[in-house]
Coordinates of C-alpha atoms in Angstrom, one line a residue:
Chain A
Q88 CA 20.3 0.5 5.1
V89 CA 19.3 -1.9 7.9
Q90 CA 22.1 -3.5 9.8
L91 CA 21.7 -6.5 12.1
Q92 CA 23.9 -8.0 14.8
E93 CA 23.2 -11.2 16.7
S94 CA 24.4 -11.7 20.3
G95 CA 24.0 -14.4 22.9
P96 CA 25.7 -17.4 24.5
G97 CA 27.7 -19.6 22.2
L98 CA 27.2 -22.7 24.3
V99 CA 24.0 -24.0 25.8
K100 CA 23.5 -27.1 27.8
P101 CA 21.0 -29.8 26.7
S102 CA 17.4 -29.2 27.9
Q103 CA 18.1 -25.6 28.6
T104 CA 16.8 -22.5 26.7
L105 CA 18.7 -20.9 23.9
S106 CA 18.3 -17.1 23.9
L107 CA 19.6 -14.8 21.2
T108 CA 19.1 -11.1 20.5
C109 CA 19.3 -9.2 17.3
T110 CA 20.2 -5.5 17.5
V111 CA 18.8 -3.4 14.6
S112 CA 20.4 -0.2 13.3
G113 CA 19.7 1.9 10.3
G114 CA 16.0 1.3 10.4
S115 CA 13.2 1.7 12.9
I116 CA 12.1 -1.6 14.5
S117 CA 8.8 0.0 15.4
S118 CA 8.0 1.6 12.1
G119 CA 6.0 -1.2 10.7
S120 CA 8.2 -1.2 7.6
Y121 CA 9.9 -4.6 8.2
Y122 CA 9.4 -8.2 9.0
W123 CA 12.0 -9.6 11.5
T124 CA 13.1 -13.2 11.0
W125 CA 15.3 -15.9 12.5
I126 CA 16.9 -18.6 10.3
R127 CA 19.4 -21.3 11.3
Q128 CA 22.0 -23.4 9.5
P129 CA 23.7 -26.5 11.0
A130 CA 27.3 -27.0 9.9
G131 CA 27.6 -28.1 6.3
K132 CA 23.8 -28.1 5.8
G133 CA 21.1 -25.9 4.4
L134 CA 19.0 -23.1 5.7
E135 CA 16.0 -23.6 8.0
W136 CA 13.4 -20.9 8.5
I137 CA 12.6 -20.6 12.2
G138 CA 10.0 -17.9 12.3
R139 CA 9.2 -14.2 11.8
L140 CA 7.6 -11.3 13.6
Y141 CA 5.9 -8.2 12.4
T142 CA 6.1 -5.1 14.5
S143 CA 2.3 -5.4 15.2
G144 CA 3.3 -8.4 17.3
S145 CA 2.0 -11.0 14.8
T146 CA 4.2 -14.0 14.5
N147 CA 4.6 -17.1 12.3
Y148 CA 6.7 -20.1 13.3
N149 CA 8.0 -23.2 11.6
P150 CA 5.6 -26.0 12.7
S151 CA 8.6 -28.2 13.4
L152 CA 9.7 -25.8 16.2
R153 CA 6.5 -24.1 17.1
S154 CA 6.1 -25.8 20.5
R155 CA 9.6 -24.6 21.6
V156 CA 10.1 -21.2 19.9
T157 CA 9.2 -17.6 20.8
I158 CA 10.2 -14.5 18.8
S159 CA 9.6 -11.2 20.5
V160 CA 10.5 -7.5 20.1
D161 CA 11.8 -4.8 22.4
T162 CA 11.3 -1.6 20.6
S163 CA 12.9 0.5 23.3
K164 CA 16.2 -1.3 22.7
S165 CA 15.7 -1.7 18.9
Q166 CA 16.1 -5.4 19.4
F167 CA 14.2 -8.6 18.6
S168 CA 14.9 -11.9 20.2
L169 CA 14.7 -15.7 19.8
K170 CA 14.0 -18.1 22.6
L171 CA 14.2 -21.9 21.9
T172 CA 13.4 -24.2 24.8
S173 CA 14.5 -27.7 25.6
V174 CA 17.4 -27.7 23.3
T175 CA 19.3 -30.8 22.1
A176 CA 22.4 -31.3 20.0
A177 CA 20.2 -31.1 16.9
D178 CA 19.7 -27.4 17.7
T179 CA 23.4 -26.7 17.2
A180 CA 23.7 -24.3 14.3
V181 CA 24.7 -20.9 13.1
Y182 CA 21.7 -18.7 13.9
Y183 CA 21.0 -15.7 11.6
C184 CA 18.6 -12.8 12.2
A185 CA 17.3 -11.2 9.0
A186 CA 14.9 -8.5 7.9
G187 CA 12.6 -7.9 4.9
V188 CA 10.7 -4.9 3.8
Y189 CA 7.0 -5.2 4.4
P190 CA 4.8 -6.6 2.9
F191 CA 7.3 -9.3 1.7
P192 CA 8.6 -11.6 4.4
L193 CA 11.8 -12.5 2.6
S194 CA 15.3 -11.8 4.0
E195 CA 16.8 -8.8 2.3
Y196 CA 19.1 -7.9 5.2
W197 CA 21.1 -10.4 7.3
G198 CA 23.2 -10.4 10.4
Q199 CA 26.6 -12.1 10.2
G200 CA 25.3 -15.1 12.1
T201 CA 26.3 -16.6 15.5
L202 CA 27.2 -20.1 16.3
V203 CA 25.3 -21.8 19.1
T204 CA 26.6 -25.2 20.3
V205 CA 24.4 -27.4 22.5
S206 CA 26.6 -29.5 24.6
S207 CA 27.1 -30.4 28.3
Chain B
E176 CA 4.2 -27.0 3.9
I177 CA 5.7 -26.3 0.5
V178 CA 8.8 -28.5 -0.2
L179 CA 11.4 -27.0 -2.6
T180 CA 13.6 -29.3 -4.5
Q181 CA 16.7 -27.8 -6.1
S182 CA 18.7 -29.4 -9.0
P183 CA 21.3 -30.3 -9.6
G184 CA 22.9 -30.7 -6.2
T185 CA 26.3 -29.7 -7.6
L186 CA 27.0 -28.0 -10.9
S187 CA 30.6 -27.9 -12.2
L188 CA 31.3 -25.2 -14.7
S189 CA 34.1 -22.9 -15.8
P190 CA 34.2 -19.1 -15.7
G191 CA 32.5 -17.6 -18.7
E192 CA 30.0 -20.4 -19.0
R193 CA 26.3 -20.1 -18.5
A194 CA 24.7 -21.6 -15.3
T195 CA 21.1 -22.8 -15.0
L196 CA 19.8 -23.7 -11.6
S197 CA 16.4 -25.2 -11.0
C198 CA 13.9 -25.0 -8.1
R199 CA 10.8 -27.0 -8.1
A200 CA 8.0 -26.6 -5.6
S201 CA 5.6 -29.3 -4.3
Q202 CA 2.7 -27.0 -4.8
S203 CA 2.1 -23.7 -6.5
V204 CA 4.0 -20.7 -5.0
S205 CA 1.5 -17.9 -4.6
S206 CA 2.1 -14.7 -6.4
S207 CA 5.5 -16.0 -7.6
Y208 CA 6.9 -15.2 -4.1
L209 CA 10.1 -17.0 -4.8
A210 CA 13.6 -15.7 -3.9
W211 CA 17.1 -16.8 -4.7
Y212 CA 20.1 -16.3 -2.3
Q213 CA 23.8 -16.8 -2.8
Q214 CA 26.0 -18.0 0.1
K215 CA 29.8 -18.1 0.2
P216 CA 31.7 -20.0 2.9
G217 CA 31.7 -18.3 6.3
Q218 CA 29.2 -15.6 5.1
A219 CA 25.5 -15.0 5.5
P220 CA 23.4 -15.5 2.5
R221 CA 22.8 -12.6 0.1
L222 CA 19.5 -11.9 -1.6
L223 CA 19.8 -12.0 -5.4
I224 CA 16.3 -12.4 -6.8
Y225 CA 12.8 -11.8 -5.4
G226 CA 9.4 -12.1 -6.9
A227 CA 10.9 -14.9 -9.1
S228 CA 12.5 -12.4 -11.5
S229 CA 13.3 -9.1 -9.9
R230 CA 17.0 -8.4 -9.1
A231 CA 17.8 -7.1 -5.6
T232 CA 19.6 -3.9 -5.2
G233 CA 23.2 -4.0 -6.5
I234 CA 22.9 -7.4 -8.1
P235 CA 24.6 -7.6 -11.5
D236 CA 22.4 -8.2 -14.6
R237 CA 24.1 -11.4 -15.4
F238 CA 21.8 -12.9 -12.7
S239 CA 18.3 -13.5 -13.8
G240 CA 15.3 -15.4 -12.5
S241 CA 12.3 -16.8 -14.2
G242 CA 9.4 -19.2 -13.7
S243 CA 6.0 -19.4 -12.0
G244 CA 3.7 -21.8 -10.4
T245 CA 5.9 -24.7 -9.4
D246 CA 9.0 -24.3 -11.6
F247 CA 11.6 -21.7 -11.2
T248 CA 15.0 -21.1 -12.7
L249 CA 18.1 -19.0 -11.7
T250 CA 20.4 -18.2 -14.7
I251 CA 23.8 -16.8 -14.5
S252 CA 24.6 -15.7 -18.0
R253 CA 28.4 -15.6 -17.9
L254 CA 30.1 -16.9 -14.8
E255 CA 32.6 -14.8 -13.0
P256 CA 35.1 -16.3 -10.5
E257 CA 33.1 -14.7 -7.5
D258 CA 29.9 -16.5 -8.6
F259 CA 31.1 -19.9 -7.4
A260 CA 29.1 -20.5 -4.2
V261 CA 26.0 -22.2 -2.9
Y262 CA 22.6 -21.0 -4.1
Y263 CA 19.3 -21.4 -2.3
C264 CA 15.7 -20.8 -3.3
Q265 CA 13.0 -19.8 -0.8
Q266 CA 9.3 -19.4 -1.1
Y267 CA 7.7 -16.7 1.0
G268 CA 4.1 -17.0 -0.1
S269 CA 3.0 -19.6 2.4
S270 CA 4.2 -20.0 6.0
P271 CA 6.5 -21.7 6.8
Y272 CA 8.7 -19.9 4.3
T273 CA 10.8 -22.9 3.3
F274 CA 14.2 -23.1 1.6
G275 CA 15.5 -25.5 -1.0
Q276 CA 18.4 -27.7 0.0
G277 CA 20.8 -25.7 -2.1
T278 CA 22.8 -26.1 -5.3
K279 CA 26.6 -25.9 -5.1
L280 CA 28.2 -24.2 -8.0
E281 CA 31.8 -25.2 -8.3
T282 CA 34.7 -24.5 -10.6
K283 CA 35.3 -27.2 -13.2

């Protein structure tokens, strides 16, 4: 049973970079058995798919965020991360990391979510 | 990108009743790669259905999914008190893997 836990700053200033980490337990991040995904949800709104990474290094990003987002993996730490540059108040949301069993890039396992507020 | 439109926006029903939620895609969803999630306040979403009609592990059989192409349905045969929540559909056949805007299932 894969377990996921997000971590990172809860407050980021406008124009700065949002950086979050997801720590994986109960499954090997380097096994090639999973897709690793980031999803966000502004308060009171729906879910937005940010992007996903496969252990081979291949990534897919939401075109609406592609110019600002990077998802990467650190297999030595069993972590994958999200970086979102040039943030604005519109990036304020609960950020979830999630995982799906290859070859289906859906989200079977979820972290509890972490609130990131963009404000000066 | 595939746009998913869920209807109704809000569904008001009583425990014991049957719920039917709709998800319509702007173009055909390949291989019926359509999932349904349930989200309760303050919690992460939970996967209910994948592949349009397969129940995820541990999901009660009162939840069922159907459909193909552009029209998909989530049915809850007999509502339990814990089923009142927000439900999202997601297509994962074509990147970006978009979500619908959600249907809120509330107690009548």
